Amino acid sequence: MSAPNKPIIVLVRPQLGENIGKAARAMLNFGLTEMRIVNPRDGWPNPSAGPSAAGADIVLDQAQVFDTTAEAVADCEHIYATTVRKRGVTKPVVGPDEAGKLMHSQAGRHAILFGREASGLETEDVALARHILTVPINPEFGSLNLAQAVILCAYEWSKQAELVQPTAEEGLLPPASQEELDGLIAHFEKLLAPRGYFLPEPRADATRRTLRSVLTKPGWNHLEVRTLRGVMTTLGRGPREES
Amino acid sequence: MSAPNKPIIVLVRPQLGENIGKAARAMLNFGLTEMRIVNPRDGWPNPSAGPSAAGADIVLDQAQVFDTTAEAVADCEHIYATTVRKRGVTKPVVGPDEAGKLMHSQAGRHAILFGREASGLETEDVALARHILTVPINPEFGSLNLAQAVILCAYEWSKQAELVQPTAEEGLLPPASQEELDGLIAHFEKLLAPRGYFLPEPRADATRRTLRSVLTKPGWNHLEVRTLRGVMTTLGRGPREES
C-alpha cells in the first residue's frame, strides 16, 4: 500500500488562485495529492493557480469543486477544522503532529478544512468537524498564510507516517461517513422542529449547532448510527395505545 | 528567560525581496526574530520585502547584512546547512525536529543557513556547518521554497521548545458522571419502552445493552448530557398542534 490514509485537503472559499496553487505545491512536497475546493471566489479552473503550483499540476488537475463544505466532506469519516486561534469550542484540539498520528492510526477517510485566507473557517464549517486542528503559533504574531498552514499539516502527516506503526484497531469500525451522520442529525431535527425545540427563532441556529456538536463528538460507526436511526424512528411514533 | 536558544536564520545570497519578507513572516510566526542576510542580490533594504512580511517588520528592521557567510556566522557555535536533497557529505544529517531539539539542549548560538532560491547553498557554505539539515520531502517532487523551508524549521524549533503551550484541552470538560449518564439512558428507555422499542421481549436485554453502549461511547460532558436531556424531553411531547 503506497499511500496509507492520505488526508484530503479541503480549501473552503479560497480567494486567490495563486494561493490554491501554492497549497497544491505544499501538498505534493509531502506526497499529498487530493485537493477539494469549496466555492472558490474566482471560479475554477483559475489561471493564476498553475504558475504558483511550481509543477504540482497533478494536484490541481485532479482537484474537485463543491458548492458547500458539507458536500465536500460527505464521504469522509474524520474531519479536522484548522483554526489559528482557539474559539469557544468544545471539540478536542490537536496540533498538526497529533492529527498526523490520528490519520495513520484511524481507519477511514480524513479531511482537513482550511478557511478563506483573510477570515478562516465559518462557524458552520467548524461544526462539521470532530477535531480542531490548531497550529501552536506565536500568540503575538499569528499570521499564517494558507500554503504555510497546509505545508505544516502535510509535513507532520508525512513525518508521522514513518513514526506511527499502523496499529491495527482492526476490531474497531471507523466512524460513519459524514453523510450518514448528517442523516442522523437531520432525523433529530425533523422530530424536534415540530415540537418547538428550535424556538425561539433567534436562537435556532445556535441550538442546531449545539445539537450537531453533541452528535458529532461520539464518532459513531455505521452500526451505531443505524441503531440511533431506529431509536429516532421509534420516538417519532406516539406511545402505543394500551392494548 | 522567555526565548531560550532562538536560532538565527541566515539567508545566503537571496534573490527576491519578496522571499526575504515571507521568510521574516514565517520566522515571527514561531517567535524567531533574528535574521541575517548574506550578500542579497538586490541590496538591502529591499522595498519588496516589507509588504510580504505581513507585519513582521521587526524582523526586517533588525536584520543584519554581511558580505560572506563566514562573517554572518562568525559568532555562532552551532551551524546547520539546509539542503533539500542529501549531498555527498560526511556531516551528520538531521531533520527539522532533531535540529530543534539540539537547539534547546546545546548551549551556544545556533544558526541555520538557507541558500539562494534557485540553487541552494554553495559547497563553501555547507562546509561551515556542523550539521546538514534536510527536510524529508517527497522524493518525486522536491520543490520547497525559501519561506516554506524556514517555516518548517521555525515550527519544529517552537514545537520542541514547548514554549507555546499546545492550546491543550483546556476548554474540554471531563465526561459526565456515571449517574448523569444513567439518567440519560433511563430517559431514552422511558420514552422508548411504551413505543415498543424493546420488543420482542426475548431481545429486550440485548437491545438495552446496545443502546447503553452507543450512548456510553461518546463520553459526553455534563453540558452535553443536559442538552440531550432537553432533546428527550422535547421528543416526549407530541408535535405541537398547528396554531
Coordinates of C-alpha atoms in Angstrom, one line a residue:
Chain A
M1 CA 0.0 0.0 0.0
S2 CA 1.8 3.1 -1.2
A3 CA -0.3 5.8 0.2
P4 CA -2.0 4.9 3.5
N5 CA -4.6 7.3 4.8
K6 CA -3.5 10.4 2.9
P7 CA -5.7 13.2 4.1
I8 CA -7.8 15.2 1.7
I9 CA -7.0 18.9 1.7
V10 CA -10.2 21.0 1.6
L11 CA -9.9 24.7 0.7
V12 CA -13.1 26.4 1.8
R13 CA -14.0 29.5 -0.2
P14 CA -10.4 30.4 -1.1
Q15 CA -9.9 33.8 -2.7
L16 CA -6.7 33.9 -4.7
G17 CA -5.8 31.3 -7.4
E18 CA -2.2 31.9 -6.5
N19 CA -2.8 30.6 -3.0
I20 CA -4.6 27.5 -4.4
G21 CA -1.5 26.8 -6.5
K22 CA 0.8 27.3 -3.5
A23 CA -1.3 25.0 -1.4
A24 CA -1.0 22.3 -4.2
R25 CA 2.7 22.7 -4.2
A26 CA 2.9 22.4 -0.4
M27 CA 0.8 19.2 -0.5
L28 CA 2.8 17.5 -3.2
N29 CA 6.0 18.3 -1.4
F30 CA 4.9 15.8 1.2
G31 CA 3.1 13.4 -1.1
L32 CA -0.5 14.6 -0.7
T33 CA -2.5 14.7 -3.9
E34 CA -6.2 15.0 -3.2
M35 CA -7.5 18.6 -3.1
R36 CA -11.1 19.7 -2.8
I37 CA -12.2 23.3 -3.3
V38 CA -15.4 24.7 -1.9
N39 CA -16.9 27.6 -3.8
P40 CA -13.8 29.4 -4.9
R41 CA -14.3 33.1 -5.2
D42 CA -12.9 33.4 -8.7
G43 CA -14.3 30.1 -10.1
W44 CA -12.4 27.1 -11.2
P45 CA -10.1 26.4 -13.0
N46 CA -8.2 29.5 -12.2
P47 CA -5.4 30.6 -14.5
S48 CA -3.4 32.0 -11.5
A49 CA -3.2 28.7 -9.8
G50 CA -0.9 26.8 -12.2
P51 CA 2.2 29.1 -12.2
S52 CA 2.3 29.2 -8.4
A53 CA 2.0 25.4 -8.1
A54 CA 5.6 25.2 -9.5
G55 CA 5.0 21.8 -11.1
A56 CA 2.4 20.3 -8.8
D57 CA -0.1 20.3 -11.7
I58 CA -1.4 16.9 -10.9
V59 CA -2.9 18.2 -7.7
L60 CA -4.7 21.0 -9.5
D61 CA -5.8 18.8 -12.4
Q62 CA -7.5 16.4 -10.1
A63 CA -9.0 18.9 -7.7
Q64 CA -12.7 18.6 -7.2
V65 CA -15.0 21.6 -6.7
F66 CA -18.1 21.6 -4.4
D67 CA -20.7 24.2 -3.6
T68 CA -20.7 23.6 0.2
T69 CA -18.3 22.3 2.8
A70 CA -20.8 19.6 3.8
E71 CA -20.8 18.2 0.3
A72 CA -17.1 18.3 0.1
V73 CA -16.7 16.1 3.1
A74 CA -19.8 13.9 2.8
D75 CA -17.8 10.8 2.1
C76 CA -15.2 11.4 4.9
E77 CA -15.1 9.8 8.3
H78 CA -12.6 12.1 10.1
I79 CA -12.8 15.9 9.7
Y80 CA -10.4 18.4 11.1
A81 CA -11.1 22.2 11.1
T82 CA -8.0 24.3 11.1
T83 CA -8.1 27.4 13.2
V84 CA -5.2 29.6 14.2
R85 CA -6.7 30.8 17.4
K86 CA -8.9 29.0 19.8
R87 CA -12.5 29.7 19.7
G88 CA -15.2 28.9 22.2
V89 CA -15.4 25.4 21.0
T90 CA -15.8 22.2 23.0
K91 CA -14.2 19.9 20.4
P92 CA -10.8 18.2 21.1
V93 CA -7.9 20.4 19.9
V94 CA -5.0 18.7 18.3
G95 CA -1.7 20.0 16.7
P96 CA -0.5 19.0 13.3
D97 CA 1.6 16.2 14.9
E98 CA -1.2 14.7 16.8
A99 CA -3.5 15.0 13.8
G100 CA -0.9 13.3 11.7
K101 CA -0.8 10.4 14.1
L102 CA -4.6 10.1 14.1
M103 CA -4.6 9.9 10.3
H104 CA -2.2 6.9 10.3
S105 CA -3.9 5.1 13.2
Q106 CA -7.6 5.5 12.5
A107 CA -9.3 3.8 9.6
G108 CA -11.5 5.9 7.3
R109 CA -11.1 8.9 5.1
H110 CA -9.6 12.0 6.7
A111 CA -10.2 15.6 5.6
I112 CA -8.6 18.8 6.8
L113 CA -10.6 22.0 6.3
F114 CA -8.7 25.3 5.6
G115 CA -10.7 28.5 5.6
R116 CA -10.6 31.6 3.5
E117 CA -7.3 33.5 3.5
A118 CA -8.5 36.5 5.4
S119 CA -11.2 35.2 7.7
G120 CA -10.7 31.5 8.2
L121 CA -13.5 29.0 8.6
E122 CA -17.1 29.9 9.3
T123 CA -18.8 28.5 12.4
E124 CA -20.8 26.2 10.2
D125 CA -17.7 24.7 8.7
V126 CA -16.2 24.1 12.1
A127 CA -19.4 22.5 13.2
L128 CA -18.8 19.7 10.7
A129 CA -15.5 18.7 12.3
R130 CA -14.8 16.3 15.1
H131 CA -11.4 17.9 15.8
I132 CA -10.0 21.3 15.9
L133 CA -6.5 21.4 14.3
T134 CA -4.6 24.4 15.7
V135 CA -1.0 25.2 14.8
P136 CA 0.6 26.3 18.1
I137 CA 1.7 29.7 16.8
N138 CA 3.3 32.8 18.3
P139 CA 0.5 34.3 20.3
E140 CA 1.7 37.8 19.5
F141 CA 2.0 37.3 15.7
G142 CA -0.4 34.8 14.3
S143 CA -0.1 35.4 10.6
L144 CA 0.0 32.0 8.9
N145 CA -0.9 32.0 5.3
L146 CA -2.9 29.3 3.6
A147 CA 0.0 27.4 2.0
Q148 CA 2.0 27.6 5.2
A149 CA -0.8 26.1 7.2
V150 CA -1.2 23.4 4.6
I151 CA 2.5 22.6 4.5
L152 CA 2.8 22.2 8.3
C153 CA -0.1 19.7 8.2
A154 CA 1.3 17.9 5.2
Y155 CA 4.8 17.8 6.8
E156 CA 3.5 16.3 10.0
W157 CA 1.4 13.7 8.2
S158 CA 4.4 12.6 6.2
K159 CA 6.6 12.6 9.3
Q160 CA 4.2 10.6 11.4
A161 CA 3.9 8.1 8.6
E162 CA 7.4 7.0 9.5
L163 CA 6.8 7.1 13.2
V164 CA 3.4 5.6 13.6
Q165 CA 3.2 1.9 13.3
P166 CA -0.1 1.0 11.7
T167 CA -1.5 -0.1 15.0
A168 CA -4.4 -2.0 13.6
E169 CA -7.5 -1.1 15.6
E170 CA -8.9 -3.9 13.4
G171 CA -11.7 -4.8 15.6
L172 CA -13.0 -1.2 15.6
L173 CA -15.1 0.1 12.9
P174 CA -14.4 3.5 11.5
P175 CA -16.8 6.3 12.2
A176 CA -19.7 6.5 9.9
S177 CA -19.3 8.8 6.9
Q178 CA -20.3 12.4 7.2
E179 CA -23.3 11.7 5.0
E180 CA -24.6 9.1 7.4
L181 CA -24.0 11.4 10.3
D182 CA -25.9 14.2 8.6
G183 CA -28.8 11.8 8.0
L184 CA -28.9 11.1 11.7
I185 CA -28.7 14.8 12.6
A186 CA -31.5 15.6 10.1
H187 CA -33.6 12.9 11.7
F188 CA -33.2 14.5 15.1
E189 CA -34.1 17.9 13.6
K190 CA -37.1 16.6 11.8
L191 CA -38.6 15.3 15.0
L192 CA -37.5 18.2 17.2
A193 CA -38.6 21.1 15.0
P194 CA -42.4 20.5 15.1
R195 CA -42.1 20.1 18.9
G196 CA -40.7 23.6 19.2
Y197 CA -37.2 22.6 20.2
F198 CA -35.6 25.2 18.0
L199 CA -37.7 28.1 19.4
P200 CA -37.3 31.0 20.0
E201 CA -36.3 31.5 16.4
P202 CA -33.3 33.9 17.0
R203 CA -31.6 31.0 19.0
A204 CA -32.4 28.4 16.4
D205 CA -29.0 28.4 14.6
A206 CA -27.1 28.2 17.8
T207 CA -29.3 25.4 19.1
R208 CA -28.8 23.5 15.8
R209 CA -25.0 23.9 16.1
T210 CA -25.1 22.7 19.7
L211 CA -27.1 19.6 18.7
R212 CA -24.7 18.9 15.8
S213 CA -21.8 19.3 18.0
V214 CA -23.1 16.8 20.6
L215 CA -23.9 14.3 17.9
T216 CA -20.7 14.7 16.1
K217 CA -18.5 14.1 19.1
P218 CA -19.0 10.4 19.5
G219 CA -17.6 9.3 16.2
W220 CA -20.3 6.6 16.0
N221 CA -19.8 3.9 13.4
H222 CA -22.4 3.0 10.9
L223 CA -23.9 0.3 13.0
E224 CA -24.3 2.7 15.9
V225 CA -25.8 5.3 13.6
R226 CA -28.3 2.7 12.4
T227 CA -29.2 1.9 16.0
L228 CA -29.9 5.6 16.6
R229 CA -31.9 5.9 13.5
G230 CA -34.1 3.1 14.8
V231 CA -34.4 5.0 18.1
M232 CA -35.5 8.1 16.4
T233 CA -38.0 6.3 14.2
T234 CA -39.5 4.8 17.4
L235 CA -39.6 8.1 19.1
G236 CA -41.3 9.7 16.2
R237 CA -44.2 7.4 16.8
G238 CA -46.5 8.2 19.7
P239 CA -46.8 5.8 22.6
R240 CA -48.8 2.7 21.7
E241 CA -52.3 2.5 22.8
E242 CA -52.8 0.3 25.8
S243 CA -54.0 -3.0 24.4
Chain B
M1 CA 14.3 33.6 30.1
S2 CA 11.5 33.9 27.6
A3 CA 13.2 32.8 24.5
P4 CA 16.0 30.3 25.0
N5 CA 18.3 29.4 22.2
K6 CA 16.4 31.0 19.4
P7 CA 18.2 30.1 16.2
I8 CA 19.5 32.8 13.9
I9 CA 18.0 32.5 10.4
V10 CA 20.7 33.2 7.8
L11 CA 19.6 33.8 4.2
V12 CA 22.6 33.3 1.9
R13 CA 22.5 35.3 -1.3
P14 CA 18.7 35.5 -1.5
Q15 CA 17.3 36.8 -4.8
L16 CA 13.9 38.3 -4.3
G17 CA 13.0 40.8 -1.6
E18 CA 9.6 39.3 -1.5
N19 CA 11.0 36.0 -0.3
I20 CA 13.0 37.7 2.4
G21 CA 9.8 39.3 3.6
K22 CA 8.0 35.9 3.6
A23 CA 10.8 34.3 5.5
A24 CA 10.5 37.0 8.1
R25 CA 6.8 36.3 8.5
A26 CA 7.5 32.6 8.8
M27 CA 10.0 33.2 11.5
L28 CA 7.9 35.5 13.6
N29 CA 5.0 33.1 13.4
F30 CA 7.0 30.9 15.7
G31 CA 8.7 33.6 17.7
L32 CA 12.1 33.8 15.8
T33 CA 13.3 37.3 15.3
E34 CA 17.0 37.3 14.3
M35 CA 17.6 37.3 10.6
R36 CA 21.0 37.7 8.9
I37 CA 21.3 38.2 5.2
V38 CA 24.4 37.4 3.2
N39 CA 25.1 39.4 0.1
P40 CA 21.5 39.9 -1.1
R41 CA 21.3 40.2 -4.9
D42 CA 19.2 43.4 -4.9
G43 CA 20.8 45.1 -1.9
W44 CA 19.4 46.0 1.4
P45 CA 17.0 47.3 2.5
N46 CA 14.7 46.0 -0.3
P47 CA 11.3 47.7 -0.8
S48 CA 9.7 44.4 -1.8
A49 CA 10.4 42.8 1.5
G50 CA 8.1 44.8 3.7
P51 CA 4.8 44.1 2.1
S52 CA 5.3 40.4 2.0
A53 CA 6.3 40.3 5.7
A54 CA 2.7 40.9 6.6
G55 CA 3.5 42.8 9.7
A56 CA 6.8 41.0 10.7
D57 CA 8.6 44.3 10.3
I58 CA 10.6 43.9 13.5
V59 CA 12.4 41.0 11.9
L60 CA 13.3 43.0 8.8
D61 CA 14.2 46.2 10.7
Q62 CA 16.7 44.3 12.8
A63 CA 18.1 42.2 10.0
Q64 CA 21.9 42.4 9.7
V65 CA 23.7 42.2 6.3
F66 CA 27.1 40.5 5.8
D67 CA 29.3 40.1 2.8
T68 CA 30.1 36.5 3.3
T69 CA 28.5 33.5 5.0
A70 CA 31.6 33.0 7.2
E71 CA 31.2 36.5 8.6
A72 CA 27.5 36.0 9.2
V73 CA 28.1 33.0 11.4
A74 CA 31.4 34.0 13.0
D75 CA 29.8 34.4 16.4
C76 CA 27.8 31.2 16.3
E77 CA 28.6 27.9 17.9
H78 CA 26.2 25.6 16.0
I79 CA 25.6 25.9 12.3
Y80 CA 23.1 24.0 10.3
A81 CA 23.2 24.0 6.5
T82 CA 19.8 23.3 4.9
T83 CA 19.6 21.2 1.9
V84 CA 16.6 19.6 0.3
R85 CA 18.4 16.6 -1.0
K86 CA 21.3 14.9 0.6
R87 CA 24.6 15.5 -1.0
G88 CA 27.8 13.6 -0.8
V89 CA 28.6 14.9 2.6
T90 CA 30.0 13.3 5.6
K91 CA 28.3 15.5 8.2
P92 CA 25.5 14.3 10.4
V93 CA 22.2 14.8 8.8
V94 CA 19.2 15.9 10.9
G95 CA 15.6 16.7 10.2
P96 CA 13.9 19.9 11.5
D97 CA 12.7 18.1 14.6
E98 CA 16.1 16.8 15.6
A99 CA 17.7 20.2 14.9
G100 CA 15.0 21.8 17.1
K101 CA 15.9 19.5 19.9
L102 CA 19.6 20.2 19.5
M103 CA 18.9 24.0 19.7
H104 CA 17.2 23.6 23.0
S105 CA 19.7 21.1 24.5
Q106 CA 23.0 22.6 23.4
A107 CA 24.3 25.8 24.8
G108 CA 25.6 28.4 22.4
R109 CA 24.3 30.3 19.4
H110 CA 22.6 28.3 16.7
A111 CA 22.3 29.5 13.1
I112 CA 20.5 27.9 10.2
L113 CA 21.8 28.6 6.7
F114 CA 19.3 28.8 3.8
G115 CA 20.6 29.0 0.3
R116 CA 19.6 31.0 -2.7
E117 CA 16.1 30.3 -4.0
A118 CA 17.0 28.5 -7.2
S119 CA 20.3 26.9 -6.4
G120 CA 20.6 26.4 -2.7
L121 CA 23.8 26.7 -0.7
E122 CA 27.2 26.5 -2.2
T123 CA 29.7 23.9 -1.1
E124 CA 31.7 26.6 0.8
D125 CA 28.6 27.5 2.8
V126 CA 27.9 23.9 3.6
A127 CA 31.5 23.5 4.7
L128 CA 30.9 25.9 7.5
A129 CA 28.2 23.8 9.1
R130 CA 28.5 21.1 11.6
H131 CA 25.1 19.6 10.6
I132 CA 23.2 19.1 7.5
L133 CA 19.5 20.0 8.0
T134 CA 17.4 18.1 5.5
V135 CA 13.6 18.3 5.3
P136 CA 12.4 14.8 4.5
I137 CA 10.5 15.7 1.3
N138 CA 8.6 13.8 -1.4
P139 CA 11.5 12.4 -3.4
E140 CA 9.5 12.8 -6.6
F141 CA 8.6 16.4 -6.0
G142 CA 11.1 18.3 -4.0
S143 CA 10.1 21.9 -4.5
L144 CA 10.3 23.7 -1.2
N145 CA 10.5 27.4 -1.4
L146 CA 12.6 29.5 0.9
A147 CA 9.8 30.6 3.3
Q148 CA 8.4 27.1 3.5
A149 CA 11.8 25.7 4.4
V150 CA 12.1 28.5 7.0
I151 CA 8.7 27.9 8.5
L152 CA 9.2 24.1 8.9
C153 CA 12.4 24.8 10.8
A154 CA 10.8 27.5 12.9
Y155 CA 7.8 25.4 13.7
E156 CA 9.9 22.5 14.9
W157 CA 12.1 24.8 17.0
S158 CA 9.0 26.2 18.6
K159 CA 7.4 22.8 19.0
Q160 CA 10.5 21.3 20.6
A161 CA 10.6 24.3 22.9
E162 CA 7.1 23.8 24.1
L163 CA 7.2 27.5 24.5
V164 CA 3.8 27.7 23.1
Q165 CA 1.6 25.6 25.1
P166 CA -0.4 23.4 22.8
T167 CA -3.7 25.0 23.5
A168 CA -4.3 21.8 25.4
E169 CA -7.8 20.7 26.0
E170 CA -8.4 23.4 28.5
G171 CA -11.9 24.1 27.1
L172 CA -12.8 20.4 27.4
L173 CA -14.9 19.2 30.3
P174 CA -14.5 15.7 31.7
P175 CA -17.2 13.2 30.9
A176 CA -20.3 13.4 32.9
S177 CA -20.6 11.2 36.0
Q178 CA -22.0 7.7 35.6
E179 CA -25.0 8.8 37.5
E180 CA -25.8 11.5 34.9
L181 CA -25.2 9.1 32.1
D182 CA -27.5 6.6 33.7
G183 CA -30.1 9.3 34.0
L184 CA -29.8 10.0 30.3
I185 CA -30.1 6.3 29.4
A186 CA -33.1 5.9 31.6
H187 CA -34.7 8.8 29.9
F188 CA -34.2 7.1 26.5
E189 CA -35.6 3.9 27.8
K190 CA -38.6 5.6 29.4
L191 CA -39.6 7.1 26.1
L192 CA -38.7 4.0 24.0
A193 CA -40.4 1.3 26.1
P194 CA -44.0 2.4 25.6
R195 CA -43.3 2.7 21.9
G196 CA -42.4 -0.9 21.6
Y197 CA -38.7 -0.4 21.0
F198 CA -37.7 -3.2 23.4
L199 CA -39.9 -5.8 21.8
P200 CA -39.9 -8.7 21.2
E201 CA -39.3 -9.4 24.9
P202 CA -36.6 -12.1 24.5
R203 CA -34.4 -9.5 22.7
A204 CA -35.0 -6.7 25.2
D205 CA -31.9 -7.2 27.3
A206 CA -29.6 -7.2 24.2
T207 CA -31.3 -4.2 22.8
R208 CA -30.8 -2.3 26.1
R209 CA -27.2 -3.2 26.1
T210 CA -26.7 -2.0 22.6
L211 CA -28.4 1.3 23.4
R212 CA -26.3 1.8 26.5
S213 CA -23.2 1.0 24.6
V214 CA -24.0 3.6 21.9
L215 CA -24.8 6.3 24.5
T216 CA -21.7 5.5 26.6
K217 CA -19.2 5.7 23.8
P218 CA -19.3 9.5 23.4
G219 CA -18.1 10.4 26.8
W220 CA -20.4 13.4 26.8
N221 CA -19.7 16.0 29.5
H222 CA -22.5 17.2 31.8
L223 CA -23.4 20.1 29.5
E224 CA -23.8 17.8 26.6
V225 CA -25.9 15.3 28.7
R226 CA -28.1 18.3 29.7
T227 CA -28.6 19.2 26.1
L228 CA -29.6 15.6 25.3
R229 CA -32.0 15.5 28.3
G230 CA -33.6 18.6 26.7
V231 CA -33.9 16.8 23.4
M232 CA -35.5 13.8 25.1
T233 CA -38.0 15.9 27.0
T234 CA -38.9 17.6 23.7
L235 CA -39.3 14.3 21.9
G236 CA -41.5 13.0 24.7
R237 CA -44.0 15.7 23.8
G238 CA -46.2 15.1 20.7
P239 CA -45.8 17.6 17.8
R240 CA -47.5 20.9 18.5
E241 CA -51.0 21.4 17.3
E242 CA -51.0 23.7 14.3
S243 CA -51.9 27.1 15.7

